[in-house]
Tab-separated table of C-alpha atoms in Angstrom:
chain	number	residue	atom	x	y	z
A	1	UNK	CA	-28.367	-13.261	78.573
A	2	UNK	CA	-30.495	-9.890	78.542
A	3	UNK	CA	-28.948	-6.759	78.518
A	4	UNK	CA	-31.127	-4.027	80.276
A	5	UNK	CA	-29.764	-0.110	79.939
A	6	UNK	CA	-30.418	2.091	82.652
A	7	UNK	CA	-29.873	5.183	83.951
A	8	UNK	CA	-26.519	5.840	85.889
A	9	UNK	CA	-27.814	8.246	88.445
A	10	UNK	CA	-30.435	10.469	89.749
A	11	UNK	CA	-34.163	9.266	90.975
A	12	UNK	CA	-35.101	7.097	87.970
A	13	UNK	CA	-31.747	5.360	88.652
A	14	UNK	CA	-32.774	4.599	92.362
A	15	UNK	CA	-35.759	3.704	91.712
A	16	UNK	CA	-35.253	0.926	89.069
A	17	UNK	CA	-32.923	-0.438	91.223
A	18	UNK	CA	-34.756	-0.984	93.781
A	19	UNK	CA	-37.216	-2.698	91.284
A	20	UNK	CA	-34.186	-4.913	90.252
A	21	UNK	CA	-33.388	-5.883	93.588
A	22	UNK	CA	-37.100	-6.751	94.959
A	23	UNK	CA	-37.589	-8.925	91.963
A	24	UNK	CA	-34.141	-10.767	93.546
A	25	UNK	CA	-32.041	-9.514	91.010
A	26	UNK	CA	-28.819	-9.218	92.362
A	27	UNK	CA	-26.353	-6.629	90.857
A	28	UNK	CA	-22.934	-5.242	92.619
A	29	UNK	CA	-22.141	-1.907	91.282
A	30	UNK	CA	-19.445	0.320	92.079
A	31	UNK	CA	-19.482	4.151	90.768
A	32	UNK	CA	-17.485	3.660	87.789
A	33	UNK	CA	-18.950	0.498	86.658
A	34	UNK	CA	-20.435	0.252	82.850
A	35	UNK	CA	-21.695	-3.158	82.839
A	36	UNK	CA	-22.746	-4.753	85.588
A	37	UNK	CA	-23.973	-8.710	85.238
A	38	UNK	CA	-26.511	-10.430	87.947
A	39	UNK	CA	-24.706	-12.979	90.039
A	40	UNK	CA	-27.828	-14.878	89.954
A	41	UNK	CA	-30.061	-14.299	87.105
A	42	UNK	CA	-29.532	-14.206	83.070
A	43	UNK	CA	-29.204	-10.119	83.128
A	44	UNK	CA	-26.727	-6.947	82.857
A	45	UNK	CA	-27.001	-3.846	83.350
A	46	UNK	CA	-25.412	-1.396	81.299
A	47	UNK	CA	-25.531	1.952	82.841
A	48	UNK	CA	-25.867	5.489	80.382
A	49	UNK	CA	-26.889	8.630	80.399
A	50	UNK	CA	-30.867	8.676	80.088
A	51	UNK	CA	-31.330	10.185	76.199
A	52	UNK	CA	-29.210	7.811	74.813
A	53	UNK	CA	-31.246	4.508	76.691
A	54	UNK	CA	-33.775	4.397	73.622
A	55	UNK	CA	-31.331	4.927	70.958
A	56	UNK	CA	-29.551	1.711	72.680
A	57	UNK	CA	-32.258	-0.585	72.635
A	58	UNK	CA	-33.559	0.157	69.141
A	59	UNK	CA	-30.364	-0.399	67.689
A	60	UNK	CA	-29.597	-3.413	69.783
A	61	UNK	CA	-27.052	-2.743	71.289
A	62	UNK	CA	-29.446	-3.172	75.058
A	63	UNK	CA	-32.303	-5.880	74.559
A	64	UNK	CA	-34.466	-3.739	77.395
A	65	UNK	CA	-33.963	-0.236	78.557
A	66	UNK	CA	-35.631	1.594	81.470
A	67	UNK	CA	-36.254	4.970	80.527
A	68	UNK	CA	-38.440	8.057	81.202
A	69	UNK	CA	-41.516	8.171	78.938
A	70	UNK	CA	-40.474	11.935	78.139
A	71	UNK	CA	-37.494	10.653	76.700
A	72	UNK	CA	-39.193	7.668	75.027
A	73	UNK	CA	-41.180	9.737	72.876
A	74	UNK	CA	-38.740	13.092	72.316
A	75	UNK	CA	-36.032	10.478	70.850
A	76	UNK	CA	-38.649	8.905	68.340
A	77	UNK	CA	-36.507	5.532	68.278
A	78	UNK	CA	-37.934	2.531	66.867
A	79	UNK	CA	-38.205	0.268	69.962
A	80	UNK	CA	-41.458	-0.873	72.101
A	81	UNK	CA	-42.911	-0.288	75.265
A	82	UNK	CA	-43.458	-3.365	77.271
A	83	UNK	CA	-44.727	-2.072	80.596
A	84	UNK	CA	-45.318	0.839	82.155
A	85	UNK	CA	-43.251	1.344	85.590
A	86	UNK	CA	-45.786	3.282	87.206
A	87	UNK	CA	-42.423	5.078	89.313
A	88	UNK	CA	-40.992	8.236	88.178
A	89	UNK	CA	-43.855	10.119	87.976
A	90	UNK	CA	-43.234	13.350	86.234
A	91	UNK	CA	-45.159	16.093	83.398
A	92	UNK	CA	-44.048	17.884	80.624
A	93	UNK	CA	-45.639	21.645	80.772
A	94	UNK	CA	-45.195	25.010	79.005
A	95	UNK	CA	-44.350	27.518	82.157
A	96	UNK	CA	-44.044	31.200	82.122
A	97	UNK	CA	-43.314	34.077	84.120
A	98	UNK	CA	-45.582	34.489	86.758
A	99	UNK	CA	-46.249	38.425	87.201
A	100	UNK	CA	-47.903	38.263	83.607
A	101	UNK	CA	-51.759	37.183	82.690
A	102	UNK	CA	-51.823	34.193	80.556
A	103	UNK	CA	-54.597	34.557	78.432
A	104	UNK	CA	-54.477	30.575	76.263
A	105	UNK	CA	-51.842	29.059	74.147
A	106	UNK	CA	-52.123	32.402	72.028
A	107	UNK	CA	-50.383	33.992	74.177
A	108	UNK	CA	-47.166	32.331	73.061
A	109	UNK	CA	-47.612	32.760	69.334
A	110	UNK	CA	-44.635	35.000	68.492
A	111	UNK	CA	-42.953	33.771	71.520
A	112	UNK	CA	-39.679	32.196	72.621
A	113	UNK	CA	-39.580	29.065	74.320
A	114	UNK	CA	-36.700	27.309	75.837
A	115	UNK	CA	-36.793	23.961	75.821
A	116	UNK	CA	-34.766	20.435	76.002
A	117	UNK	CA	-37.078	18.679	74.421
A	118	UNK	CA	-37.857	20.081	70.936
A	119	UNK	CA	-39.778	17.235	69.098
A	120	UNK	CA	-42.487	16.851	71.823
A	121	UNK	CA	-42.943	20.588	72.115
A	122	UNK	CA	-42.711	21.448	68.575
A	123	UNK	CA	-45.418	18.344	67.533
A	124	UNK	CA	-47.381	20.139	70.489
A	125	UNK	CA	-47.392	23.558	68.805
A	126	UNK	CA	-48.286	22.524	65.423
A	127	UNK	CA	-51.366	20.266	66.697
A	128	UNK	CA	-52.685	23.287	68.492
A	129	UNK	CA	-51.675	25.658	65.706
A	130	UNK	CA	-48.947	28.217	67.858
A	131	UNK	CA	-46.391	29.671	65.786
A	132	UNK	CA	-42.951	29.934	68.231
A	133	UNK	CA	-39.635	29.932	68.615
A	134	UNK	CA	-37.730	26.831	69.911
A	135	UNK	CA	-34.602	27.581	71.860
A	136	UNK	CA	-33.048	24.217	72.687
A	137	UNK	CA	-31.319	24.052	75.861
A	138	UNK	CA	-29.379	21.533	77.586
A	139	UNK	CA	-29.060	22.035	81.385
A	140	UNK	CA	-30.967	24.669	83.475
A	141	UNK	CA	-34.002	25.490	81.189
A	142	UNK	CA	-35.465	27.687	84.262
A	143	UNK	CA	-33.487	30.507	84.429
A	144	UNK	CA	-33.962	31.185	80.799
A	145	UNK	CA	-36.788	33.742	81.200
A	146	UNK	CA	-35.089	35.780	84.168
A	147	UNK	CA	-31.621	36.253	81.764
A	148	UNK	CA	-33.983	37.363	78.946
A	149	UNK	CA	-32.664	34.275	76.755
A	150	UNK	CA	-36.403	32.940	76.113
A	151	UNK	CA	-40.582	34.220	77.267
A	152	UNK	CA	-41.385	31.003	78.443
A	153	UNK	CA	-39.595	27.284	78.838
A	154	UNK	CA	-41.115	24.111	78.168
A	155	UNK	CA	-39.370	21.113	80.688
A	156	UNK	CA	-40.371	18.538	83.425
A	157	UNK	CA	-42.264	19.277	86.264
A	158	UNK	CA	-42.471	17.368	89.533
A	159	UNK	CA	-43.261	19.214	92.786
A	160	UNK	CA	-43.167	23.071	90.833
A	161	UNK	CA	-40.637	23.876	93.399
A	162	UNK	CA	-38.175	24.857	90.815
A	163	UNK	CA	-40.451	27.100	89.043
A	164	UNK	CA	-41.497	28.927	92.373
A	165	UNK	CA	-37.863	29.454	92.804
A	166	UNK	CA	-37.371	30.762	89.418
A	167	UNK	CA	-40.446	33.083	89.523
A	168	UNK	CA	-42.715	31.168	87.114
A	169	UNK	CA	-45.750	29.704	86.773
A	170	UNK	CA	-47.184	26.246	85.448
A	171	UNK	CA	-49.750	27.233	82.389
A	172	UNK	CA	-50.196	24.424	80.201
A	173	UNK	CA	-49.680	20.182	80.975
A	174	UNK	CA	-48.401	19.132	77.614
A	175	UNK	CA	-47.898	15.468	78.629
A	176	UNK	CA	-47.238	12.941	81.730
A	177	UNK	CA	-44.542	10.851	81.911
A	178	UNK	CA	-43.257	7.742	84.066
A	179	UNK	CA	-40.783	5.134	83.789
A	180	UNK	CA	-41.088	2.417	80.544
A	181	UNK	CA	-39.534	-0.781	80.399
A	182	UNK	CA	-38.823	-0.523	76.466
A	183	UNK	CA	-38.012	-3.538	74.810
A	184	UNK	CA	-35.990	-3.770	71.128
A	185	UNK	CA	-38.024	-5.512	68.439
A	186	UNK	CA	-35.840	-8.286	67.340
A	187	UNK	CA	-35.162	-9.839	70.865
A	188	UNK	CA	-34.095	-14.004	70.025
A	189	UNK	CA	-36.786	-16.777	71.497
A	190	UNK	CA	-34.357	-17.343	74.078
A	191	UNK	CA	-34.116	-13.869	75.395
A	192	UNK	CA	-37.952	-13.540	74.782
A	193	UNK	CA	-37.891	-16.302	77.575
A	194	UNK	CA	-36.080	-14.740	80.115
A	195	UNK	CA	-37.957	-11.647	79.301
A	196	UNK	CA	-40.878	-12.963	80.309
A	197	UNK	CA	-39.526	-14.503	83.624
A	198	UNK	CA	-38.274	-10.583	84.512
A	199	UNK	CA	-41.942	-9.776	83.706
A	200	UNK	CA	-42.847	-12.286	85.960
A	201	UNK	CA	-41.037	-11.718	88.702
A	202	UNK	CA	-41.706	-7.637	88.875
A	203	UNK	CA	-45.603	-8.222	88.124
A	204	UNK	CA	-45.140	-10.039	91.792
A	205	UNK	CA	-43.609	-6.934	92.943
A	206	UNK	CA	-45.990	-4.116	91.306
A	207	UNK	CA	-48.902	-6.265	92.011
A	208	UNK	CA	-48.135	-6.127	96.074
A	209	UNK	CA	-47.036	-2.400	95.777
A	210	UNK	CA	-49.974	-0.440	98.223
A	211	UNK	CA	-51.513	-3.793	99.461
A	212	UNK	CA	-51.866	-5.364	103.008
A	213	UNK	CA	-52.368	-8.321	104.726
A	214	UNK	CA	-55.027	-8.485	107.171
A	215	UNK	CA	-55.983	-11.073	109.325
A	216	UNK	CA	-58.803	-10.697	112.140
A	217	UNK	CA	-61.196	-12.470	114.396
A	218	UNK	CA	-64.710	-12.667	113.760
A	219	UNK	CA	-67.460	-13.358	115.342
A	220	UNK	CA	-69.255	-15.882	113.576
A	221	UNK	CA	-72.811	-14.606	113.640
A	222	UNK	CA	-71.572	-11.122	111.809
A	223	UNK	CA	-69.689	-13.034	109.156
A	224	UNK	CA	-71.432	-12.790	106.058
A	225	UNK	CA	-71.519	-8.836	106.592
A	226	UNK	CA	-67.779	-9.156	107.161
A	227	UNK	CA	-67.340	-10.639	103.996
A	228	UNK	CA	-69.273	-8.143	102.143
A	229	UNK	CA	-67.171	-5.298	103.580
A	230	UNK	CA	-63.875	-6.884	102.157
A	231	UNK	CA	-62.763	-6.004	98.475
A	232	UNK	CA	-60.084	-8.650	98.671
A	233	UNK	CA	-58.780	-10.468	95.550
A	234	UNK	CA	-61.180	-13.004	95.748
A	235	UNK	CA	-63.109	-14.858	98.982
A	236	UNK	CA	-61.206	-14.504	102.092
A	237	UNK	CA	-59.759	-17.124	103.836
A	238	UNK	CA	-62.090	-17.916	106.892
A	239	UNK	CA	-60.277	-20.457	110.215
A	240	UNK	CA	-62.668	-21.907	113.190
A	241	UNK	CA	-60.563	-20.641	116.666
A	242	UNK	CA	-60.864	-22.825	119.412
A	243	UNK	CA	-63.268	-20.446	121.395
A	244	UNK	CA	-67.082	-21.347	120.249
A	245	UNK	CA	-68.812	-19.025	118.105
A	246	UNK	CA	-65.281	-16.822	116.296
A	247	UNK	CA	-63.366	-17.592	113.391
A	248	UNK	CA	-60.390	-15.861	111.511
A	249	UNK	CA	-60.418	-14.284	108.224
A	250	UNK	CA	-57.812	-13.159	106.492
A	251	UNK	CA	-57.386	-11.307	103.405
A	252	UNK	CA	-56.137	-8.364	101.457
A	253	UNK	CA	-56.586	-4.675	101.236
A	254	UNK	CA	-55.789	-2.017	99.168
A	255	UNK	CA	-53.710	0.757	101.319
A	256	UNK	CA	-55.872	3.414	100.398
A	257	UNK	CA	-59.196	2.058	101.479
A	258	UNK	CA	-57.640	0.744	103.963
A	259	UNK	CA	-59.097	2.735	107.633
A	260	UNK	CA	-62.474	2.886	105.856
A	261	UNK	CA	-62.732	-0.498	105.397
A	262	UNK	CA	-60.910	-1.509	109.199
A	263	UNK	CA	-63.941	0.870	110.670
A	264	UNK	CA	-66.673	-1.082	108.938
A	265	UNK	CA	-64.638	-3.976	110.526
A	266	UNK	CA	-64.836	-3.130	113.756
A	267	UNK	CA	-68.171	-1.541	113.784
A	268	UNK	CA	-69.527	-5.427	112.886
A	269	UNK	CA	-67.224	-6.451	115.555
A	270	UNK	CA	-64.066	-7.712	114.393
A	271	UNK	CA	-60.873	-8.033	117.137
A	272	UNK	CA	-57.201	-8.488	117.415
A	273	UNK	CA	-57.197	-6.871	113.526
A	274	UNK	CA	-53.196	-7.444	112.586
A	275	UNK	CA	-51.871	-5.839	109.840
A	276	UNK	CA	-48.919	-7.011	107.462
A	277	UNK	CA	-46.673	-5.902	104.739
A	278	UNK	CA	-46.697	-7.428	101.282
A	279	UNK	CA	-43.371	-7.730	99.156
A	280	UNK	CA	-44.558	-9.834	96.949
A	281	UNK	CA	-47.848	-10.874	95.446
A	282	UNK	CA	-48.628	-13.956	92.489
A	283	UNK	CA	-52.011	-13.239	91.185
């Protein structure tokens, strides 16, 4: 049986579960549950606080960890990265108050920076030569500038929201971040198995993510041009209807081509266009 750590709350936590349960894992959890095992698949879940998920796996004590990339890489653990999530989108960036010119990164030579995540900022500051001081914080690295306790912070941005509300401004992208399925090194034949069957079965889920099924009738005359308009994963599927001189074609379309493509359609004189959701998608 794989163990898999994973957050215990907060977005990343949502969000892998939801991952879990479209790849028909299922999990009952309560609030106060640890370890959780799937009623129907070789898995548990083990639930912890996100900094110590890559400790966990490298050490063994999780076989596969879900875990922001940030974290990944400020905890320097010896464990791998299997796949990349692609949820959880987040970035890493030096931020400062917002009333004052920012010049370049020399502007923060001499400076303090507040920070929960000292090792990527610090390897950061040597590459590009800046000579600061780290204040490590744990908690609201934000209001550090407005209670004079740093110049600048260095944390994770999403929307910039927070650092509107806390008078500062975005100067620098350090790195970008998502959610890693992590993997520890020394994982057994048999686990490597069932690894690859949880691979499986989310690759079917990330591969339909922003897709659609599209089905339409054609006239046949216009066809080839149709087919030429579609980007689908490979030749559509093309159907004879019973009235004389139409067919149906089906296929697949990426969501964000999706009304350019449904124009051309219809300009060459496709009908009855019906569009479907995708939960899952074998390629």
């Amino acid at each position: 049986m794989l163990r898999i750590a994973v957050q215990a709350k907060g977005r990343l936590f949502e969000e892998t579960m939801a991952l879990l349960g479209e790849s028909d894992i299922k999990l009952s959890t309560t609030k106060r549950t640890l370890l959780v095992q799937s009623s129907n698949f070789p898995i548990e879940v083990l639930f912890l606080r996100d900094d110590d998920i890559p400790q966990t796996v490298a050490t063994g004590v999780a076989d596969l960890g879900i875990v922001g990339e940030n974290e990944f890489i400020e905890k320097e653990e010896d464990a791998e990265i299997i796949k990349r999530l692609g949820f959880s989108r987040c970035r890493l960036s030096l931020a400062m108050p917002k009333d004052l010119e920012y010049p370049g990164l020399s502007w923060f030579n001499g400076k303090k920076i507040a920070t929960s995540y000292p090792v990527i900022l610090r390897n950061f500051l040597k590459k590009n030569g800046v000579n600061a001081e780290i204040h490590v914080i744990t908690g609201s690295v934000e209001v550090s500038p407005g209670i004079g306790l740093a110049d600048a912070i260095f944390d994770i941005v999403s929307s910039g929201s927070t650092l509107v509300s806390n008078r500062l401004k975005e100067v620098e992208v350090v790195m970008k971040s998502e959610a890693l399925l992590i993997g520890n090194k020394n994982m057994s034949d048999e686990k490597k198995e069932v690894l690859e069957e949880l691979l499986f079965r989310m690759n079917a889920v990330k591969t339909a993510e922003d897709k659609k099924y599209v089905l339409m009738n054609a006239p046949k005359d216009k066809l080839e041009e149709i087919i030429a308009v579609l980007p689908g994963m490979k030749s559509p599927t093309v159907m004879p209807l019973a009235q004389e001189g139409w067919c149906s074609v089906h296929t697949v379309l990426d969501e964000k081509r999706f009304w350019e493509i449904i124009g051309k359609l219809k300009g060459l004189g496709a009908e009855g266009i019906l569009v479907l959701p995708i939960e899952k998608m074998i390629v």
